[in-house]
Amino acid sequence: MCMKRLPEPELMQNPLQVQAYSEADFSNSDALLIRRIEEYLLVKGKQIDSKSLIIDLGCGPGNITELLSRSWPSVRVFGIDGSGPMLAEARNRKDRRKSFNDLRNVSYFCWNLLSIADGTINFKGTGDLIVSNSLLHHFHDPSQFWKALKSMSSKGSITFHRDLRRPSSMDEAKALQKMYLPDSPEVLINDYLASLQAAFTVEEVKTQLHIEGLDHLSVYEVEDRYLEVVGIF
Ligand SMILES: C[S@@+](CC[C@H](N)C(=O)[O-])C[C@H]1O[C@@H](n2cnc3c(N)ncnc32)[C@H](O)[C@@H]1O
Protein backbone atom coordinates (compact mmCIF):
# COMPACT_ATOMS: atom_id res chain seq x y z
CA MET A 1 0.00 0.00 0.00
CA CYS A 2 1.31 3.44 -0.92
CA MET A 3 0.25 6.82 0.42
CA LYS A 4 -2.28 8.71 -1.71
CA ARG A 5 -0.81 10.89 -4.44
CA LEU A 6 -0.99 14.64 -3.74
CA PRO A 7 -0.16 16.70 -6.87
CA GLU A 8 2.01 19.80 -6.47
CA PRO A 9 2.03 22.94 -8.68
CA GLU A 10 3.24 22.06 -12.17
CA LEU A 11 5.60 24.96 -12.84
CA MET A 12 8.16 26.14 -10.28
CA GLN A 13 7.67 29.90 -10.43
CA ASN A 14 7.93 31.12 -6.86
CA PRO A 15 11.15 33.21 -6.62
CA LEU A 16 12.17 31.74 -3.25
CA GLN A 17 11.58 28.23 -4.54
CA VAL A 18 13.54 28.95 -7.73
CA GLN A 19 16.42 30.46 -5.78
CA ALA A 20 16.61 27.56 -3.30
CA TYR A 21 16.45 24.99 -6.10
CA SER A 22 19.08 26.78 -8.20
CA GLU A 23 21.48 27.05 -5.28
CA ALA A 24 21.08 23.43 -4.17
CA ASP A 25 23.88 21.01 -4.93
CA PHE A 26 22.52 18.03 -6.85
CA SER A 27 25.86 17.39 -8.54
CA ASN A 28 26.27 13.77 -7.38
CA SER A 29 22.86 12.56 -8.50
CA ASP A 30 23.04 14.67 -11.69
CA ALA A 31 26.42 13.14 -12.61
CA LEU A 32 25.01 9.68 -11.92
CA LEU A 33 22.14 10.33 -14.33
CA ILE A 34 24.55 11.28 -17.13
CA ARG A 35 26.63 8.15 -16.43
CA ARG A 36 23.50 5.99 -16.64
CA ILE A 37 22.53 7.59 -19.96
CA GLU A 38 26.03 7.01 -21.34
CA GLU A 39 25.95 3.39 -20.19
CA TYR A 40 22.53 2.89 -21.75
CA LEU A 41 23.75 4.25 -25.11
CA LEU A 42 26.77 1.95 -24.92
CA VAL A 43 24.70 -1.14 -24.13
CA LYS A 44 22.29 -0.33 -26.98
CA GLY A 45 25.15 0.45 -29.40
CA LYS A 46 23.69 3.93 -30.04
CA GLN A 47 25.71 7.03 -30.81
CA ILE A 48 24.88 10.69 -30.58
CA ASP A 49 26.62 12.52 -33.42
CA SER A 50 27.04 16.16 -34.38
CA LYS A 51 23.78 16.19 -36.37
CA SER A 52 21.79 14.98 -33.35
CA LEU A 53 19.53 16.99 -31.10
CA ILE A 54 19.45 16.40 -27.34
CA ILE A 55 16.45 17.75 -25.43
CA ASP A 56 16.28 18.25 -21.67
CA LEU A 57 12.61 18.52 -20.69
CA GLY A 58 11.75 20.51 -17.56
CA CYS A 59 15.37 21.67 -17.45
CA GLY A 60 14.89 24.02 -14.48
CA PRO A 61 18.08 26.03 -13.82
CA GLY A 62 19.96 24.02 -16.45
CA ASN A 63 22.01 21.75 -14.21
CA ILE A 64 21.39 18.59 -16.27
CA THR A 65 21.40 20.56 -19.56
CA GLU A 66 24.92 21.73 -18.79
CA LEU A 67 26.17 18.22 -18.12
CA LEU A 68 24.59 16.98 -21.36
CA SER A 69 26.27 19.88 -23.18
CA ARG A 70 29.68 18.98 -21.75
CA SER A 71 29.30 15.27 -22.51
CA TRP A 72 28.36 16.04 -26.13
CA PRO A 73 29.97 19.46 -26.86
CA SER A 74 29.47 19.25 -30.63
CA VAL A 75 25.76 18.37 -30.40
CA ARG A 76 22.86 20.84 -30.13
CA VAL A 77 21.24 20.70 -26.69
CA PHE A 78 17.82 22.26 -26.03
CA GLY A 79 16.62 22.94 -22.50
CA ILE A 80 12.86 23.43 -22.20
CA ASP A 81 10.98 24.68 -19.16
CA GLY A 82 7.64 26.45 -18.69
CA SER A 83 8.84 28.59 -15.81
CA GLY A 84 10.23 32.02 -16.75
CA PRO A 85 12.13 32.45 -13.46
CA MET A 86 13.74 28.99 -13.78
CA LEU A 87 14.83 29.70 -17.35
CA ALA A 88 16.19 33.10 -16.30
CA GLU A 89 18.47 31.18 -13.88
CA ALA A 90 19.49 28.78 -16.64
CA ARG A 91 20.26 31.63 -19.05
CA ASN A 92 22.24 33.53 -16.39
CA ARG A 93 24.32 30.45 -15.72
CA LYS A 94 24.97 30.06 -19.42
CA ASP A 95 26.01 33.73 -19.69
CA ARG A 96 28.44 33.30 -16.81
CA ARG A 97 30.15 30.45 -18.71
CA LYS A 98 30.37 32.41 -21.98
CA SER A 99 33.92 33.65 -21.45
CA PHE A 100 35.05 30.03 -20.94
CA ASN A 101 33.67 29.20 -24.39
CA ASP A 102 31.41 26.77 -22.60
CA LEU A 103 27.78 25.76 -23.28
CA ARG A 104 27.77 27.28 -26.78
CA ASN A 105 25.71 24.33 -28.00
CA VAL A 106 22.88 25.05 -25.52
CA SER A 107 19.63 26.89 -26.32
CA TYR A 108 16.83 27.47 -23.83
CA PHE A 109 13.10 27.69 -24.61
CA CYS A 110 10.38 28.85 -22.25
CA TRP A 111 7.63 26.47 -23.31
CA ASN A 112 4.99 24.72 -21.29
CA LEU A 113 4.95 21.07 -22.31
CA LEU A 114 1.15 21.09 -21.99
CA SER A 115 1.16 23.34 -25.07
CA ILE A 116 3.37 20.90 -26.92
CA ALA A 117 1.09 18.02 -25.87
CA ASP A 118 -2.03 19.73 -27.25
CA GLY A 119 -0.30 21.08 -30.38
CA THR A 120 -0.59 24.79 -29.46
CA ILE A 121 3.19 24.94 -29.77
CA ASN A 122 4.24 23.16 -32.92
CA PHE A 123 7.69 21.82 -32.11
CA LYS A 124 9.03 20.93 -35.53
CA GLY A 125 12.25 19.08 -34.72
CA THR A 126 12.56 15.70 -33.15
CA GLY A 127 14.96 14.79 -30.40
CA ASP A 128 17.53 12.05 -30.90
CA LEU A 129 18.05 11.87 -27.15
CA ILE A 130 15.24 13.17 -24.94
CA VAL A 131 15.93 13.36 -21.25
CA SER A 132 14.14 14.54 -18.15
CA ASN A 133 14.97 14.54 -14.48
CA SER A 134 12.48 15.11 -11.71
CA LEU A 135 9.74 16.24 -14.09
CA LEU A 136 7.01 13.61 -14.55
CA HIS A 137 5.64 14.02 -11.02
CA HIS A 138 4.90 17.71 -11.72
CA PHE A 139 2.16 16.81 -14.20
CA HIS A 140 -1.32 16.76 -12.74
CA ASP A 141 -2.32 14.64 -15.71
CA PRO A 142 0.75 12.55 -16.60
CA SER A 143 -0.69 11.61 -20.00
CA GLN A 144 0.25 15.18 -21.06
CA PHE A 145 3.90 14.43 -20.40
CA TRP A 146 3.81 11.27 -22.54
CA LYS A 147 1.91 13.08 -25.31
CA ALA A 148 4.51 15.88 -25.39
CA LEU A 149 7.28 13.28 -25.49
CA LYS A 150 5.62 11.45 -28.39
CA SER A 151 5.26 14.65 -30.40
CA MET A 152 8.97 15.42 -30.01
CA SER A 153 10.14 11.92 -30.94
CA SER A 154 10.48 9.92 -34.11
CA LYS A 155 11.60 6.40 -34.91
CA GLY A 156 14.97 5.82 -33.26
CA SER A 157 14.64 8.60 -30.65
CA ILE A 158 16.25 7.50 -27.42
CA THR A 159 14.45 8.54 -24.28
CA PHE A 160 15.67 8.49 -20.67
CA HIS A 161 13.68 9.85 -17.73
CA ARG A 162 14.40 9.71 -14.04
CA ASP A 163 12.03 10.83 -11.34
CA LEU A 164 11.36 10.32 -7.69
CA ARG A 165 8.96 7.52 -6.84
CA ARG A 166 6.28 7.85 -4.19
CA PRO A 167 7.19 6.31 -0.82
CA SER A 168 4.70 4.20 1.08
CA SER A 169 4.16 6.72 3.88
CA MET A 170 4.93 10.24 5.04
CA ASP A 171 7.32 8.73 7.61
CA GLU A 172 9.28 7.15 4.78
CA ALA A 173 9.24 10.45 2.87
CA LYS A 174 10.61 12.30 5.91
CA ALA A 175 13.30 9.66 6.38
CA LEU A 176 14.41 10.18 2.74
CA GLN A 177 14.44 13.94 3.25
CA LYS A 178 16.60 13.58 6.40
CA MET A 179 18.99 11.30 4.53
CA TYR A 180 19.35 13.29 1.30
CA LEU A 181 18.49 16.90 2.18
CA PRO A 182 19.39 17.12 5.87
CA ASP A 183 20.45 20.76 6.22
CA SER A 184 18.68 22.49 3.37
CA PRO A 185 16.59 25.68 3.42
CA GLU A 186 13.03 25.10 4.59
CA VAL A 187 11.58 25.94 1.18
CA LEU A 188 13.67 23.19 -0.46
CA ILE A 189 12.74 20.65 2.21
CA ASN A 190 9.05 21.45 1.75
CA ASP A 191 9.40 21.14 -2.03
CA TYR A 192 11.16 17.80 -1.68
CA LEU A 193 8.43 16.40 0.57
CA ALA A 194 5.77 17.75 -1.81
CA SER A 195 7.56 16.12 -4.75
CA LEU A 196 7.68 12.75 -2.99
CA GLN A 197 3.94 12.97 -2.34
CA ALA A 198 3.26 13.96 -5.96
CA ALA A 199 5.48 11.24 -7.42
CA PHE A 200 4.22 8.07 -9.11
CA THR A 201 4.90 4.42 -8.41
CA VAL A 202 6.40 2.10 -11.01
CA GLU A 203 3.03 0.37 -11.39
CA GLU A 204 1.28 3.69 -12.04
CA VAL A 205 3.84 4.63 -14.68
CA LYS A 206 3.46 1.21 -16.34
CA THR A 207 -0.28 1.89 -16.63
CA GLN A 208 0.38 5.40 -18.05
CA LEU A 209 2.74 3.94 -20.67
CA HIS A 210 0.22 1.27 -21.64
CA ILE A 211 -2.57 3.83 -22.10
CA GLU A 212 -0.30 5.98 -24.30
CA GLY A 213 0.84 3.04 -26.44
CA LEU A 214 4.35 3.26 -25.02
CA ASP A 215 4.70 -0.31 -23.74
CA HIS A 216 8.07 -0.52 -25.48
CA LEU A 217 9.53 1.82 -22.83
CA SER A 218 10.81 0.13 -19.66
CA VAL A 219 10.18 1.41 -16.17
CA TYR A 220 11.93 0.19 -13.06
CA GLU A 221 12.97 1.21 -9.56
CA VAL A 222 16.46 2.65 -8.99
CA GLU A 223 17.99 2.88 -5.53
CA ASP A 224 15.72 3.76 -2.64
CA ARG A 225 13.93 6.76 -4.18
CA TYR A 226 13.98 6.87 -7.98
CA LEU A 227 12.29 5.30 -10.94
CA GLU A 228 13.57 5.38 -14.50
CA VAL A 229 11.74 5.16 -17.80
CA VAL A 230 13.96 4.35 -20.76
CA GLY A 231 13.65 3.09 -24.27
CA ILE A 232 13.93 3.73 -27.98
CA PHE A 233 11.04 4.84 -30.20
C1 LIG B 1 12.14 19.67 -9.98
S1 LIG B 1 12.52 20.71 -11.33
C2 LIG B 1 13.75 19.76 -12.16
C3 LIG B 1 14.78 20.60 -12.82
C4 LIG B 1 15.93 19.83 -13.46
N1 LIG B 1 15.45 18.94 -14.50
C5 LIG B 1 16.70 19.05 -12.45
O1 LIG B 1 16.76 17.82 -12.56
O2 LIG B 1 17.23 19.62 -11.49
C6 LIG B 1 11.12 20.50 -12.40
C7 LIG B 1 11.05 21.55 -13.50
O3 LIG B 1 10.02 21.17 -14.43
C8 LIG B 1 9.34 22.34 -14.82
N2 LIG B 1 8.01 21.95 -15.32
C9 LIG B 1 7.01 21.38 -14.62
N3 LIG B 1 5.94 21.19 -15.39
C10 LIG B 1 6.26 21.65 -16.63
C11 LIG B 1 5.57 21.76 -17.85
N4 LIG B 1 4.30 21.37 -17.98
N5 LIG B 1 6.20 22.29 -18.92
C12 LIG B 1 7.49 22.72 -18.82
N6 LIG B 1 8.20 22.66 -17.66
C13 LIG B 1 7.60 22.13 -16.58
C14 LIG B 1 9.29 23.20 -13.57
O4 LIG B 1 9.06 24.56 -13.88
C15 LIG B 1 10.68 22.93 -12.99
O5 LIG B 1 11.62 23.87 -13.45
CSV table of C-alpha atoms and ligand atoms in Angstrom, one decimal:
chain,number,residue,atom,x,y,z
A,1,MET,CA,0.0,0.0,0.0
A,2,CYS,CA,1.3,3.4,-0.9
A,3,MET,CA,0.2,6.8,0.4
A,4,LYS,CA,-2.3,8.7,-1.7
A,5,ARG,CA,-0.8,10.9,-4.4
A,6,LEU,CA,-1.0,14.6,-3.7
A,7,PRO,CA,-0.2,16.7,-6.9
A,8,GLU,CA,2.0,19.8,-6.5
A,9,PRO,CA,2.0,22.9,-8.7
A,10,GLU,CA,3.2,22.1,-12.2
A,11,LEU,CA,5.6,25.0,-12.8
A,12,MET,CA,8.2,26.1,-10.3
A,13,GLN,CA,7.7,29.9,-10.4
A,14,ASN,CA,7.9,31.1,-6.9
A,15,PRO,CA,11.2,33.2,-6.6
A,16,LEU,CA,12.2,31.7,-3.2
A,17,GLN,CA,11.6,28.2,-4.5
A,18,VAL,CA,13.5,29.0,-7.7
A,19,GLN,CA,16.4,30.5,-5.8
A,20,ALA,CA,16.6,27.6,-3.3
A,21,TYR,CA,16.4,25.0,-6.1
A,22,SER,CA,19.1,26.8,-8.2
A,23,GLU,CA,21.5,27.0,-5.3
A,24,ALA,CA,21.1,23.4,-4.2
A,25,ASP,CA,23.9,21.0,-4.9
A,26,PHE,CA,22.5,18.0,-6.9
A,27,SER,CA,25.9,17.4,-8.5
A,28,ASN,CA,26.3,13.8,-7.4
A,29,SER,CA,22.9,12.6,-8.5
A,30,ASP,CA,23.0,14.7,-11.7
A,31,ALA,CA,26.4,13.1,-12.6
A,32,LEU,CA,25.0,9.7,-11.9
A,33,LEU,CA,22.1,10.3,-14.3
A,34,ILE,CA,24.6,11.3,-17.1
A,35,ARG,CA,26.6,8.1,-16.4
A,36,ARG,CA,23.5,6.0,-16.6
A,37,ILE,CA,22.5,7.6,-20.0
A,38,GLU,CA,26.0,7.0,-21.3
A,39,GLU,CA,25.9,3.4,-20.2
A,40,TYR,CA,22.5,2.9,-21.8
A,41,LEU,CA,23.8,4.2,-25.1
A,42,LEU,CA,26.8,2.0,-24.9
A,43,VAL,CA,24.7,-1.1,-24.1
A,44,LYS,CA,22.3,-0.3,-27.0
A,45,GLY,CA,25.2,0.5,-29.4
A,46,LYS,CA,23.7,3.9,-30.0
A,47,GLN,CA,25.7,7.0,-30.8
A,48,ILE,CA,24.9,10.7,-30.6
A,49,ASP,CA,26.6,12.5,-33.4
A,50,SER,CA,27.0,16.2,-34.4
A,51,LYS,CA,23.8,16.2,-36.4
A,52,SER,CA,21.8,15.0,-33.4
A,53,LEU,CA,19.5,17.0,-31.1
A,54,ILE,CA,19.5,16.4,-27.3
A,55,ILE,CA,16.4,17.8,-25.4
A,56,ASP,CA,16.3,18.2,-21.7
A,57,LEU,CA,12.6,18.5,-20.7
A,58,GLY,CA,11.8,20.5,-17.6
A,59,CYS,CA,15.4,21.7,-17.5
A,60,GLY,CA,14.9,24.0,-14.5
A,61,PRO,CA,18.1,26.0,-13.8
A,62,GLY,CA,20.0,24.0,-16.5
A,63,ASN,CA,22.0,21.7,-14.2
A,64,ILE,CA,21.4,18.6,-16.3
A,65,THR,CA,21.4,20.6,-19.6
A,66,GLU,CA,24.9,21.7,-18.8
A,67,LEU,CA,26.2,18.2,-18.1
A,68,LEU,CA,24.6,17.0,-21.4
A,69,SER,CA,26.3,19.9,-23.2
A,70,ARG,CA,29.7,19.0,-21.8
A,71,SER,CA,29.3,15.3,-22.5
A,72,TRP,CA,28.4,16.0,-26.1
A,73,PRO,CA,30.0,19.5,-26.9
A,74,SER,CA,29.5,19.3,-30.6
A,75,VAL,CA,25.8,18.4,-30.4
A,76,ARG,CA,22.9,20.8,-30.1
A,77,VAL,CA,21.2,20.7,-26.7
A,78,PHE,CA,17.8,22.3,-26.0
A,79,GLY,CA,16.6,22.9,-22.5
A,80,ILE,CA,12.9,23.4,-22.2
A,81,ASP,CA,11.0,24.7,-19.2
A,82,GLY,CA,7.6,26.4,-18.7
A,83,SER,CA,8.8,28.6,-15.8
A,84,GLY,CA,10.2,32.0,-16.8
A,85,PRO,CA,12.1,32.4,-13.5
A,86,MET,CA,13.7,29.0,-13.8
A,87,LEU,CA,14.8,29.7,-17.3
A,88,ALA,CA,16.2,33.1,-16.3
A,89,GLU,CA,18.5,31.2,-13.9
A,90,ALA,CA,19.5,28.8,-16.6
A,91,ARG,CA,20.3,31.6,-19.0
A,92,ASN,CA,22.2,33.5,-16.4
A,93,ARG,CA,24.3,30.4,-15.7
A,94,LYS,CA,25.0,30.1,-19.4
A,95,ASP,CA,26.0,33.7,-19.7
A,96,ARG,CA,28.4,33.3,-16.8
A,97,ARG,CA,30.1,30.5,-18.7
A,98,LYS,CA,30.4,32.4,-22.0
A,99,SER,CA,33.9,33.6,-21.4
A,100,PHE,CA,35.0,30.0,-20.9
A,101,ASN,CA,33.7,29.2,-24.4
A,102,ASP,CA,31.4,26.8,-22.6
A,103,LEU,CA,27.8,25.8,-23.3
A,104,ARG,CA,27.8,27.3,-26.8
A,105,ASN,CA,25.7,24.3,-28.0
A,106,VAL,CA,22.9,25.0,-25.5
A,107,SER,CA,19.6,26.9,-26.3
A,108,TYR,CA,16.8,27.5,-23.8
A,109,PHE,CA,13.1,27.7,-24.6
A,110,CYS,CA,10.4,28.8,-22.2
A,111,TRP,CA,7.6,26.5,-23.3
A,112,ASN,CA,5.0,24.7,-21.3
A,113,LEU,CA,5.0,21.1,-22.3
A,114,LEU,CA,1.2,21.1,-22.0
A,115,SER,CA,1.2,23.3,-25.1
A,116,ILE,CA,3.4,20.9,-26.9
A,117,ALA,CA,1.1,18.0,-25.9
A,118,ASP,CA,-2.0,19.7,-27.2
A,119,GLY,CA,-0.3,21.1,-30.4
A,120,THR,CA,-0.6,24.8,-29.5
A,121,ILE,CA,3.2,24.9,-29.8
A,122,ASN,CA,4.2,23.2,-32.9
A,123,PHE,CA,7.7,21.8,-32.1
A,124,LYS,CA,9.0,20.9,-35.5
A,125,GLY,CA,12.2,19.1,-34.7
A,126,THR,CA,12.6,15.7,-33.1
A,127,GLY,CA,15.0,14.8,-30.4
A,128,ASP,CA,17.5,12.1,-30.9
A,129,LEU,CA,18.1,11.9,-27.2
A,130,ILE,CA,15.2,13.2,-24.9
A,131,VAL,CA,15.9,13.4,-21.2
A,132,SER,CA,14.1,14.5,-18.2
A,133,ASN,CA,15.0,14.5,-14.5
A,134,SER,CA,12.5,15.1,-11.7
A,135,LEU,CA,9.7,16.2,-14.1
A,136,LEU,CA,7.0,13.6,-14.5
A,137,HIS,CA,5.6,14.0,-11.0
A,138,HIS,CA,4.9,17.7,-11.7
A,139,PHE,CA,2.2,16.8,-14.2
A,140,HIS,CA,-1.3,16.8,-12.7
A,141,ASP,CA,-2.3,14.6,-15.7
A,142,PRO,CA,0.8,12.6,-16.6
A,143,SER,CA,-0.7,11.6,-20.0
A,144,GLN,CA,0.3,15.2,-21.1
A,145,PHE,CA,3.9,14.4,-20.4
A,146,TRP,CA,3.8,11.3,-22.5
A,147,LYS,CA,1.9,13.1,-25.3
A,148,ALA,CA,4.5,15.9,-25.4
A,149,LEU,CA,7.3,13.3,-25.5
A,150,LYS,CA,5.6,11.5,-28.4
A,151,SER,CA,5.3,14.6,-30.4
A,152,MET,CA,9.0,15.4,-30.0
A,153,SER,CA,10.1,11.9,-30.9
A,154,SER,CA,10.5,9.9,-34.1
A,155,LYS,CA,11.6,6.4,-34.9
A,156,GLY,CA,15.0,5.8,-33.3
A,157,SER,CA,14.6,8.6,-30.7
A,158,ILE,CA,16.2,7.5,-27.4
A,159,THR,CA,14.5,8.5,-24.3
A,160,PHE,CA,15.7,8.5,-20.7
A,161,HIS,CA,13.7,9.9,-17.7
A,162,ARG,CA,14.4,9.7,-14.0
A,163,ASP,CA,12.0,10.8,-11.3
A,164,LEU,CA,11.4,10.3,-7.7
A,165,ARG,CA,9.0,7.5,-6.8
A,166,ARG,CA,6.3,7.9,-4.2
A,167,PRO,CA,7.2,6.3,-0.8
A,168,SER,CA,4.7,4.2,1.1
A,169,SER,CA,4.2,6.7,3.9
A,170,MET,CA,4.9,10.2,5.0
A,171,ASP,CA,7.3,8.7,7.6
A,172,GLU,CA,9.3,7.2,4.8
A,173,ALA,CA,9.2,10.5,2.9
A,174,LYS,CA,10.6,12.3,5.9
A,175,ALA,CA,13.3,9.7,6.4
A,176,LEU,CA,14.4,10.2,2.7
A,177,GLN,CA,14.4,13.9,3.3
A,178,LYS,CA,16.6,13.6,6.4
A,179,MET,CA,19.0,11.3,4.5
A,180,TYR,CA,19.3,13.3,1.3
A,181,LEU,CA,18.5,16.9,2.2
A,182,PRO,CA,19.4,17.1,5.9
A,183,ASP,CA,20.5,20.8,6.2
A,184,SER,CA,18.7,22.5,3.4
A,185,PRO,CA,16.6,25.7,3.4
A,186,GLU,CA,13.0,25.1,4.6
A,187,VAL,CA,11.6,25.9,1.2
A,188,LEU,CA,13.7,23.2,-0.5
A,189,ILE,CA,12.7,20.7,2.2
A,190,ASN,CA,9.0,21.5,1.7
A,191,ASP,CA,9.4,21.1,-2.0
A,192,TYR,CA,11.2,17.8,-1.7
A,193,LEU,CA,8.4,16.4,0.6
A,194,ALA,CA,5.8,17.8,-1.8
A,195,SER,CA,7.6,16.1,-4.8
A,196,LEU,CA,7.7,12.8,-3.0
A,197,GLN,CA,3.9,13.0,-2.3
A,198,ALA,CA,3.3,14.0,-6.0
A,199,ALA,CA,5.5,11.2,-7.4
A,200,PHE,CA,4.2,8.1,-9.1
A,201,THR,CA,4.9,4.4,-8.4
A,202,VAL,CA,6.4,2.1,-11.0
A,203,GLU,CA,3.0,0.4,-11.4
A,204,GLU,CA,1.3,3.7,-12.0
A,205,VAL,CA,3.8,4.6,-14.7
A,206,LYS,CA,3.5,1.2,-16.3
A,207,THR,CA,-0.3,1.9,-16.6
A,208,GLN,CA,0.4,5.4,-18.1
A,209,LEU,CA,2.7,3.9,-20.7
A,210,HIS,CA,0.2,1.3,-21.6
A,211,ILE,CA,-2.6,3.8,-22.1
A,212,GLU,CA,-0.3,6.0,-24.3
A,213,GLY,CA,0.8,3.0,-26.4
A,214,LEU,CA,4.4,3.3,-25.0
A,215,ASP,CA,4.7,-0.3,-23.7
A,216,HIS,CA,8.1,-0.5,-25.5
A,217,LEU,CA,9.5,1.8,-22.8
A,218,SER,CA,10.8,0.1,-19.7
A,219,VAL,CA,10.2,1.4,-16.2
A,220,TYR,CA,11.9,0.2,-13.1
A,221,GLU,CA,13.0,1.2,-9.6
A,222,VAL,CA,16.5,2.6,-9.0
A,223,GLU,CA,18.0,2.9,-5.5
A,224,ASP,CA,15.7,3.8,-2.6
A,225,ARG,CA,13.9,6.8,-4.2
A,226,TYR,CA,14.0,6.9,-8.0
A,227,LEU,CA,12.3,5.3,-10.9
A,228,GLU,CA,13.6,5.4,-14.5
A,229,VAL,CA,11.7,5.2,-17.8
A,230,VAL,CA,14.0,4.3,-20.8
A,231,GLY,CA,13.7,3.1,-24.3
A,232,ILE,CA,13.9,3.7,-28.0
A,233,PHE,CA,11.0,4.8,-30.2
B,1,LIG,C1,12.1,19.7,-10.0
B,1,LIG,S1,12.5,20.7,-11.3
B,1,LIG,C2,13.7,19.8,-12.2
B,1,LIG,C3,14.8,20.6,-12.8
B,1,LIG,C4,15.9,19.8,-13.5
B,1,LIG,N1,15.4,18.9,-14.5
B,1,LIG,C5,16.7,19.0,-12.4
B,1,LIG,O1,16.8,17.8,-12.6
B,1,LIG,O2,17.2,19.6,-11.5
B,1,LIG,C6,11.1,20.5,-12.4
B,1,LIG,C7,11.1,21.6,-13.5
B,1,LIG,O3,10.0,21.2,-14.4
B,1,LIG,C8,9.3,22.3,-14.8
B,1,LIG,N2,8.0,22.0,-15.3
B,1,LIG,C9,7.0,21.4,-14.6
B,1,LIG,N3,5.9,21.2,-15.4
B,1,LIG,C10,6.3,21.7,-16.6
B,1,LIG,C11,5.6,21.8,-17.9
B,1,LIG,N4,4.3,21.4,-18.0
B,1,LIG,N5,6.2,22.3,-18.9
B,1,LIG,C12,7.5,22.7,-18.8
B,1,LIG,N6,8.2,22.7,-17.7
B,1,LIG,C13,7.6,22.1,-16.6
B,1,LIG,C14,9.3,23.2,-13.6
B,1,LIG,O4,9.1,24.6,-13.9
B,1,LIG,C15,10.7,22.9,-13.0
B,1,LIG,O5,11.6,23.9,-13.4
